[in-house]
Every structure is written in C-alpha cells, then in structure tokens.
Coordinates of C-alpha atoms in Angstrom, one line a residue:
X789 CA 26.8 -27.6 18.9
X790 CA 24.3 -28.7 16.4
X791 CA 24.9 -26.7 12.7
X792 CA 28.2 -25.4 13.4
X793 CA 28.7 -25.0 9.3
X794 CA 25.5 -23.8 8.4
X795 CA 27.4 -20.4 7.5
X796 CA 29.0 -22.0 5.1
X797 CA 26.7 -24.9 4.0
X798 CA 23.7 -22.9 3.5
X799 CA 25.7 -22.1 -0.2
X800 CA 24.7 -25.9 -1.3
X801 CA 21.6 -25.0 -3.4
X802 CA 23.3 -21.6 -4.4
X803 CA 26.6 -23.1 -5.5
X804 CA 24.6 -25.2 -7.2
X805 CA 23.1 -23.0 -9.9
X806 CA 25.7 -19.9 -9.7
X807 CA 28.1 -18.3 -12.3
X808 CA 31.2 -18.2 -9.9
X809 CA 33.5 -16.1 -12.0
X810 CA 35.3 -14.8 -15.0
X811 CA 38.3 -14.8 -16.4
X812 CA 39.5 -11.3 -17.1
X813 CA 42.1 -11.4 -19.9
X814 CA 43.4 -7.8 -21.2
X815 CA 42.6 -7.4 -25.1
X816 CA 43.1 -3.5 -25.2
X817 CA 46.8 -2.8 -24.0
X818 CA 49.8 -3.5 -26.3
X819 CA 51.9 -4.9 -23.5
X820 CA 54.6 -2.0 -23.9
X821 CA 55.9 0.2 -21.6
X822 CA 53.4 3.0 -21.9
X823 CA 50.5 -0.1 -22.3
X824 CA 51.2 -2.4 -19.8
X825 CA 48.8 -5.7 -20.1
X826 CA 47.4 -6.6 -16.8
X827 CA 47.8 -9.8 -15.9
X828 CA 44.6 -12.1 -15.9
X829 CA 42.6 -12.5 -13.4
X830 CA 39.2 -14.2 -11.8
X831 CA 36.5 -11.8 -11.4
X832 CA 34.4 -14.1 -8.8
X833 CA 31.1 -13.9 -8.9
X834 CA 28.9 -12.0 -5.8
X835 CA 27.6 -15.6 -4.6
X836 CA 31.7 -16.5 -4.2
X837 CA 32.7 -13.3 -2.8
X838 CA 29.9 -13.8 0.3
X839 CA 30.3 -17.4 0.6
X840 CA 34.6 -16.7 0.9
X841 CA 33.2 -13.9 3.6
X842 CA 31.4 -16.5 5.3
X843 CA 34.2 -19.0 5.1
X844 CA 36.5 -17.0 6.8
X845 CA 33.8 -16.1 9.5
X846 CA 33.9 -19.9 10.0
X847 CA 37.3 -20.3 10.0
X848 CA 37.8 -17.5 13.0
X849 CA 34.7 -19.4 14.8
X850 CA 36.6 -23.0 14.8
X851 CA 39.7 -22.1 15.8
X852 CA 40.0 -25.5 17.8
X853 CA 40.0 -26.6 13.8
X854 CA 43.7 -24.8 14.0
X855 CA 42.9 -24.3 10.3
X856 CA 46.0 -22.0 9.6
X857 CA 47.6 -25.7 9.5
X858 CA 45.6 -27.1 7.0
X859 CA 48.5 -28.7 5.0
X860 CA 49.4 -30.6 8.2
X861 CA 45.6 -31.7 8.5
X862 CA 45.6 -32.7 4.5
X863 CA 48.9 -34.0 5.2
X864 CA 48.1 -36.3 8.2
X865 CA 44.7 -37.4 6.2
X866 CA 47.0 -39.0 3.3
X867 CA 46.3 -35.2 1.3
X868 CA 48.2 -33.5 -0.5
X869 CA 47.7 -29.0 -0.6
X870 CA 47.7 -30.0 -4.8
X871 CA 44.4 -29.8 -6.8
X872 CA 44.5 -33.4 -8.2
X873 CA 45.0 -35.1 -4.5
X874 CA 41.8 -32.4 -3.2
X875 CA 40.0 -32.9 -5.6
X876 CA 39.9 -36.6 -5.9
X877 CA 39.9 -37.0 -1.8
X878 CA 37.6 -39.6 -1.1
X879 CA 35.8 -37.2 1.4
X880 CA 32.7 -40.0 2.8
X881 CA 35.6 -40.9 5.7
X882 CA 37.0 -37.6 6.3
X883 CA 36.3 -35.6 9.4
X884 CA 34.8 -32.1 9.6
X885 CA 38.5 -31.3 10.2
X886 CA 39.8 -32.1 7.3
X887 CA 37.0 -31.0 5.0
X888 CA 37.5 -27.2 6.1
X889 CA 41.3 -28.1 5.9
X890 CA 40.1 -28.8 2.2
X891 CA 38.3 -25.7 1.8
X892 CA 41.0 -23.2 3.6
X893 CA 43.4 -24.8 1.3
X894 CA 41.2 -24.6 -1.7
X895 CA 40.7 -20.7 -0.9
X896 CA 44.6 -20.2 0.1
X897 CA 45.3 -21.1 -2.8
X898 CA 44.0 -18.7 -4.9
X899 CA 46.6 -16.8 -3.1
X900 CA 49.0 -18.2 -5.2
X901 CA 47.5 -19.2 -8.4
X902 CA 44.7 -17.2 -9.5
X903 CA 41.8 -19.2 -11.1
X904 CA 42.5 -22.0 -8.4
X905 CA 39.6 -21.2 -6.3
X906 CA 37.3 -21.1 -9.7
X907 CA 38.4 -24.8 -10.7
X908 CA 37.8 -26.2 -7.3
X909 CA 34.1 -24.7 -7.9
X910 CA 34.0 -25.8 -11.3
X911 CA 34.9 -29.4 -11.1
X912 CA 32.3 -29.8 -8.3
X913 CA 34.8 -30.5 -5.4
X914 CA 33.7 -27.0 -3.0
X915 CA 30.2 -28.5 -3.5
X916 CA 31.0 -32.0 -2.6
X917 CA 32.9 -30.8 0.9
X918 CA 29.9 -28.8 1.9
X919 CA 27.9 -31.7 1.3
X920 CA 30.1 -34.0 3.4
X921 CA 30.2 -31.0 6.1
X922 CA 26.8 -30.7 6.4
X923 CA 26.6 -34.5 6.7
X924 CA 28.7 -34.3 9.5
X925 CA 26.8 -31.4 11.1
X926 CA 23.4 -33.6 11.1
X927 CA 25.6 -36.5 12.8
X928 CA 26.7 -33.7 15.7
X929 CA 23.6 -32.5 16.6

C-alpha cells in the first residue's frame, strides 16, 4: 500500500511557506454585560483548514492505526499527549503509528487549548512528522 499518507504529506512544501493562522483577540467590546468580549481565538489559515480535512480523511482511512487511542500510542512510545514531550519526540525511530498518534494528538488538542494546533505548526514539529511519514511511506512501497 505504497503512499498511504500522501493525503496528508502532500502539505510538506505548502506547510512550508504558509501563514497558518491568527490570533483573534477582541479590542472593540468593553467586557460588560451588554459588551461581552469574546474570547480569543485561532483563525487558521485555508491551507490548515484543508490539510485538518485531509487529516481526518486519513484518520477514518487507517483505522487499523486505532488513532482514537493516540495517548496510549504516545504513551507506549515513551510520549507524553503534552507539547514539550511532542514536540521534542525524537521522531527518526518512531513508527507511522505513532507519528499520526502525534498528529491526532496535536489536532485534539486544539480541542482543549486553542492556539495548540498553531504552535505545533509554528515551532516546525507538524512539518517534521510529515517528513518522517512520508519517509516511512517510501520504505512501504
């Protein structure tokens, strides 16, 4: 099953040179009852917004991955579902397992912390675990 990530790996080159998001911070509202402040928020970018698309295509078409478990996978792979443990994983002996366990948990998280999904882009990890996947995809086929 040779390129079983190209959905998601064919980002590489875009990742590379994209704007993935802004912060939106509320400036206008007083923060009162009758001008509530929204709270901020990420406004990704429309290169993020199809790539997360794409990554949850993926996800459905690997479900041997059992990916809704990714904090077991992390876990089992001496990982933590923690930016600082992700983000520093050492990713040239992980398994194409465990790098989409990275990037489920990575786009999870956002779930729970906006802005999450933006560092992970930022800091150059996303692009580093597409790298590795597509590494491993070469090996497959």
């Amino acid at each position: 099953m040779a390129n079983r990530f190209e959905i998601i790996t064919k980002y590489i080159p875009k990742l590379t040179e994209a704007q993935y998001g802004d912060w939106i911070i509320d400036k206008e509202k007083k923060g009162t009852k009758e001008s509530p402040i929204q709270m901020p928020f990420v406004n990704y970018s429309d290169v993020v917004s199809e790539f997360l698309q794409d990554v949850y295509t993926c996800m459905d078409e690997n479900e041997d991955m059992q990916l809704n478990r990714y904090g077991e996978i992390l876990e089992k792979n001496g990982l933590l579902w923690e930016t600082e443990s992700m983000k520093d994983a050492e990713v040239s002996s992980l398994d194409a397992q465990c790098i989409m366990a990275l990037i489920t948990g990575a786009v999870r998280a956002e779930r729970f912390c906006d802005g999450a999904l933006l560092d992970f882009f930022q800091n150059g990890s996303m692009t580093k675990w597409l790298k590795r996947l597509k590494e491993l995809d070469s090996q497959m086929g």
